[in-house]
mmCIF file of C-alpha atoms in Angstrom:
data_model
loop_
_atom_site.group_PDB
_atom_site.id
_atom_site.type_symbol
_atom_site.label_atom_id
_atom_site.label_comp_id
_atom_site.label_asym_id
_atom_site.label_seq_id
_atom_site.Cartn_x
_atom_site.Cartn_y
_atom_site.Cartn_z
ATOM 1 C CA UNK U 29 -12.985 30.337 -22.032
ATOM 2 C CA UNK U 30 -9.292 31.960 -22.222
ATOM 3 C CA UNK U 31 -10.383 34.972 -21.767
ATOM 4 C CA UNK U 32 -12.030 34.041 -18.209
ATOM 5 C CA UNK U 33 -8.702 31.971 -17.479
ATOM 6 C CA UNK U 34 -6.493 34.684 -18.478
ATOM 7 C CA UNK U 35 -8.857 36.894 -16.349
ATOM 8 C CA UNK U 36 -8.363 35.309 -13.627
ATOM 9 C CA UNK U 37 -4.793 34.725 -14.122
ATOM 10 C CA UNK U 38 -4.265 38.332 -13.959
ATOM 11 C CA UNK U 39 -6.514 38.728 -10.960
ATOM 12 C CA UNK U 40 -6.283 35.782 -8.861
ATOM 13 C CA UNK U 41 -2.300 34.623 -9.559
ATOM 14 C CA UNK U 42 -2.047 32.919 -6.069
ATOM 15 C CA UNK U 43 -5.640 31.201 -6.688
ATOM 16 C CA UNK U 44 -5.213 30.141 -9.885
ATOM 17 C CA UNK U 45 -2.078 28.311 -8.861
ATOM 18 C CA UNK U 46 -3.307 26.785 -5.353
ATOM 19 C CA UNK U 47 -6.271 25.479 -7.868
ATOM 20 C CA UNK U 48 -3.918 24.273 -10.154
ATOM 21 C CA UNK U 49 -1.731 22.211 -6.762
ATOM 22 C CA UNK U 50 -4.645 20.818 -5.657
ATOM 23 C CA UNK U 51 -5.480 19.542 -8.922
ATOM 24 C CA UNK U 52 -2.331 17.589 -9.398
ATOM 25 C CA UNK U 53 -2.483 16.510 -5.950
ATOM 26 C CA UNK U 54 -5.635 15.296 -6.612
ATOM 27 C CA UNK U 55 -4.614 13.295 -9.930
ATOM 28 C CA UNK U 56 -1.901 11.675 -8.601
ATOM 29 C CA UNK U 57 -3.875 9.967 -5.748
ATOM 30 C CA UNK U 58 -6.337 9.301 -7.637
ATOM 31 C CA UNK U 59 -4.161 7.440 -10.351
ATOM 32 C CA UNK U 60 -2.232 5.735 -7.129
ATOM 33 C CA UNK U 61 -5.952 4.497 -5.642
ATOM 34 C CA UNK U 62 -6.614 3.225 -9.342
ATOM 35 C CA UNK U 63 -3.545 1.527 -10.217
ATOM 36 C CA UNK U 64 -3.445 -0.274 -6.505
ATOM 37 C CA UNK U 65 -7.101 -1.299 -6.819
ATOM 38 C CA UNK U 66 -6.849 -2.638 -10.180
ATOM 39 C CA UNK U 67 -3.525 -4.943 -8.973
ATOM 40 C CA UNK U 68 -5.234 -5.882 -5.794
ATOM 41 C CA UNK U 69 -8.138 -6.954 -7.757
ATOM 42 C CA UNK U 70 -6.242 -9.437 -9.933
ATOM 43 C CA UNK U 71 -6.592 -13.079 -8.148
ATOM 44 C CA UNK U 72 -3.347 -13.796 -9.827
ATOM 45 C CA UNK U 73 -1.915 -11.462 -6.051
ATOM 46 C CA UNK U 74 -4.570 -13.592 -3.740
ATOM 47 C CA UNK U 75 -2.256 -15.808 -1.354
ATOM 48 C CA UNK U 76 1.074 -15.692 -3.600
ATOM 49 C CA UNK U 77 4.146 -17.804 -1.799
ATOM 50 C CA UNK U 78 5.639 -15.349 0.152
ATOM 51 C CA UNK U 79 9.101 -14.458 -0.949
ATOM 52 C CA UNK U 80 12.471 -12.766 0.031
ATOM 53 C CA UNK U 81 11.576 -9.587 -1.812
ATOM 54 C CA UNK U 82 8.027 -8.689 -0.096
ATOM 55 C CA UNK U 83 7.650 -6.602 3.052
ATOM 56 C CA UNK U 84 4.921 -7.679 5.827
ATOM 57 C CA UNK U 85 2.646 -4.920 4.412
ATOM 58 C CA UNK U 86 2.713 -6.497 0.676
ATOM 59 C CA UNK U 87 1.974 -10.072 2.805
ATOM 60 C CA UNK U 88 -0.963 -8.416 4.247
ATOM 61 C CA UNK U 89 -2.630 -7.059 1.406
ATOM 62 C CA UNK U 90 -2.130 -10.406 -0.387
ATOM 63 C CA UNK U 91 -3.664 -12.540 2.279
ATOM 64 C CA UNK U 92 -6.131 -10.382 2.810
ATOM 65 C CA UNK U 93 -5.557 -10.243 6.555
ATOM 66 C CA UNK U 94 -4.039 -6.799 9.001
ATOM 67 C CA UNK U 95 -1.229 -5.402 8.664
ATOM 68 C CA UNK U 96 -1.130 -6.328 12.416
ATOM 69 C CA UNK U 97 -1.634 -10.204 12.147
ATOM 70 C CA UNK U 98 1.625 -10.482 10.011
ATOM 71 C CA UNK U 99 3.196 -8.124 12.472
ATOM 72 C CA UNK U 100 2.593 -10.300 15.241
ATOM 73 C CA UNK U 101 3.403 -13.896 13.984
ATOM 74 C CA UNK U 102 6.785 -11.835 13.099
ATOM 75 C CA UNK U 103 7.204 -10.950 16.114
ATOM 76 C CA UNK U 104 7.718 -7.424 15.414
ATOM 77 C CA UNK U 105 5.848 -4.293 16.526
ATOM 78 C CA UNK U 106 4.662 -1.242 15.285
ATOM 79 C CA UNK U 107 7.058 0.183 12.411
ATOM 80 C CA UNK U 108 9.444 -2.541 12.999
ATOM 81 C CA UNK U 109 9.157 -4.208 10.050
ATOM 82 C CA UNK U 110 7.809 -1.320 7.799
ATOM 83 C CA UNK U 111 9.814 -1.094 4.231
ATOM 84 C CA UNK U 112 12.003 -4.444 5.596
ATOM 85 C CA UNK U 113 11.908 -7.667 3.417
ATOM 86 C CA UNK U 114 10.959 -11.121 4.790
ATOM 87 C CA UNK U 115 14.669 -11.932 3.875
ATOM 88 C CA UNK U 116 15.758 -9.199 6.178
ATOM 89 C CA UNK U 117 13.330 -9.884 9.088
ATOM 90 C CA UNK U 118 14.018 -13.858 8.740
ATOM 91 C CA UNK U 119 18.306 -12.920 9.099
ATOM 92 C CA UNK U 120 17.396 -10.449 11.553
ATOM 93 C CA UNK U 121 15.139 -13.442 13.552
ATOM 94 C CA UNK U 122 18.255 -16.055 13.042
ATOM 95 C CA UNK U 123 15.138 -18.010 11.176
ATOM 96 C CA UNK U 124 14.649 -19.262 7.742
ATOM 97 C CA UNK U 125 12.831 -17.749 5.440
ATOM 98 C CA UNK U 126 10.578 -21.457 5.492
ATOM 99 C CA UNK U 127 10.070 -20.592 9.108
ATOM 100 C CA UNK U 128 9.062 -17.406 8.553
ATOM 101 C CA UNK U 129 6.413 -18.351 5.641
ATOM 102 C CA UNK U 130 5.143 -20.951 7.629
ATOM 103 C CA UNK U 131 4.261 -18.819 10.796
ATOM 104 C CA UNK U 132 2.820 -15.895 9.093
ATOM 105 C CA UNK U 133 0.772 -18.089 6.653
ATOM 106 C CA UNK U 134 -0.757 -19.927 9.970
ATOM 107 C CA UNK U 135 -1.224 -16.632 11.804
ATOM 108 C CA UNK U 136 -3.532 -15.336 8.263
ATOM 109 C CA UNK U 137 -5.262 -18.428 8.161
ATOM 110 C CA UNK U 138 -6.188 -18.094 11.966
ATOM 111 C CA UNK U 139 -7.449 -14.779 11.600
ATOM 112 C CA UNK U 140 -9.779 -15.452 8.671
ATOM 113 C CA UNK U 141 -11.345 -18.461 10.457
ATOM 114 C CA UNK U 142 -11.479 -15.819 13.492
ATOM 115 C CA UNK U 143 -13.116 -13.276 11.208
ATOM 116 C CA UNK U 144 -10.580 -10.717 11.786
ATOM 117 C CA UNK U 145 -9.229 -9.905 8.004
ATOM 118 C CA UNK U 146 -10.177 -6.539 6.938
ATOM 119 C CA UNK U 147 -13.103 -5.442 5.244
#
């Protein structure tokens, strides 16, 4: 066997290494799709209280709804609120973070009655 990789090491340098690229690519998604289905999974990050700290896309995930039903009881569209916290978005608002909680909480538990939380 290290005499066919050497082979081809001395054959096919560029190959061997766009091989090898792709196969780290391919590991590291593949440990990222793991690791986020296995904490996803977990009930223990079903409906948590949202906090300060978590972004509209964490909210989503964790009340199983789209990304663009939090958007929209935020008020904010598009990448608006991508990578901000609900602490920033409520200062940014002039609103509580209670305020905030309240109306995106609502606004998931309208859309699952609706039937419009992912699949």
């Amino acid at each position: 066997m290290m005499a066919t990789f050497k082979q081809l090491w001395r054959s096919h340098k560029l190959l061997v290494l766009a091989f090898l690229v792709a196969l780290t690519v391919t590991c590291f998604f593949a440990t990222r799709f793991v690791a986020s289905s296995i904490y996803w999974a977990d009930p223990a990050h079903r409906d948590v209280q949202i906090e300060g700290w978590m972004t509209p896309g964490y909210v989503a995930r964790s009340y199983r709804v789209s990304p663009r039903v939090v958007e929209t009881a935020l008020g904010l569209d598009g990448f608006a609120g991508r990578g901000r916290t609900m602490a920033d978005i409520a200062e940014s608002q002039g609103k509580s973070l209670e305020v905030i909680r309240a109306d995106v909480v609502a606004a998931a538990i309208a859309a699952r009655l609706l039937g419009s939380a992912p699949r």
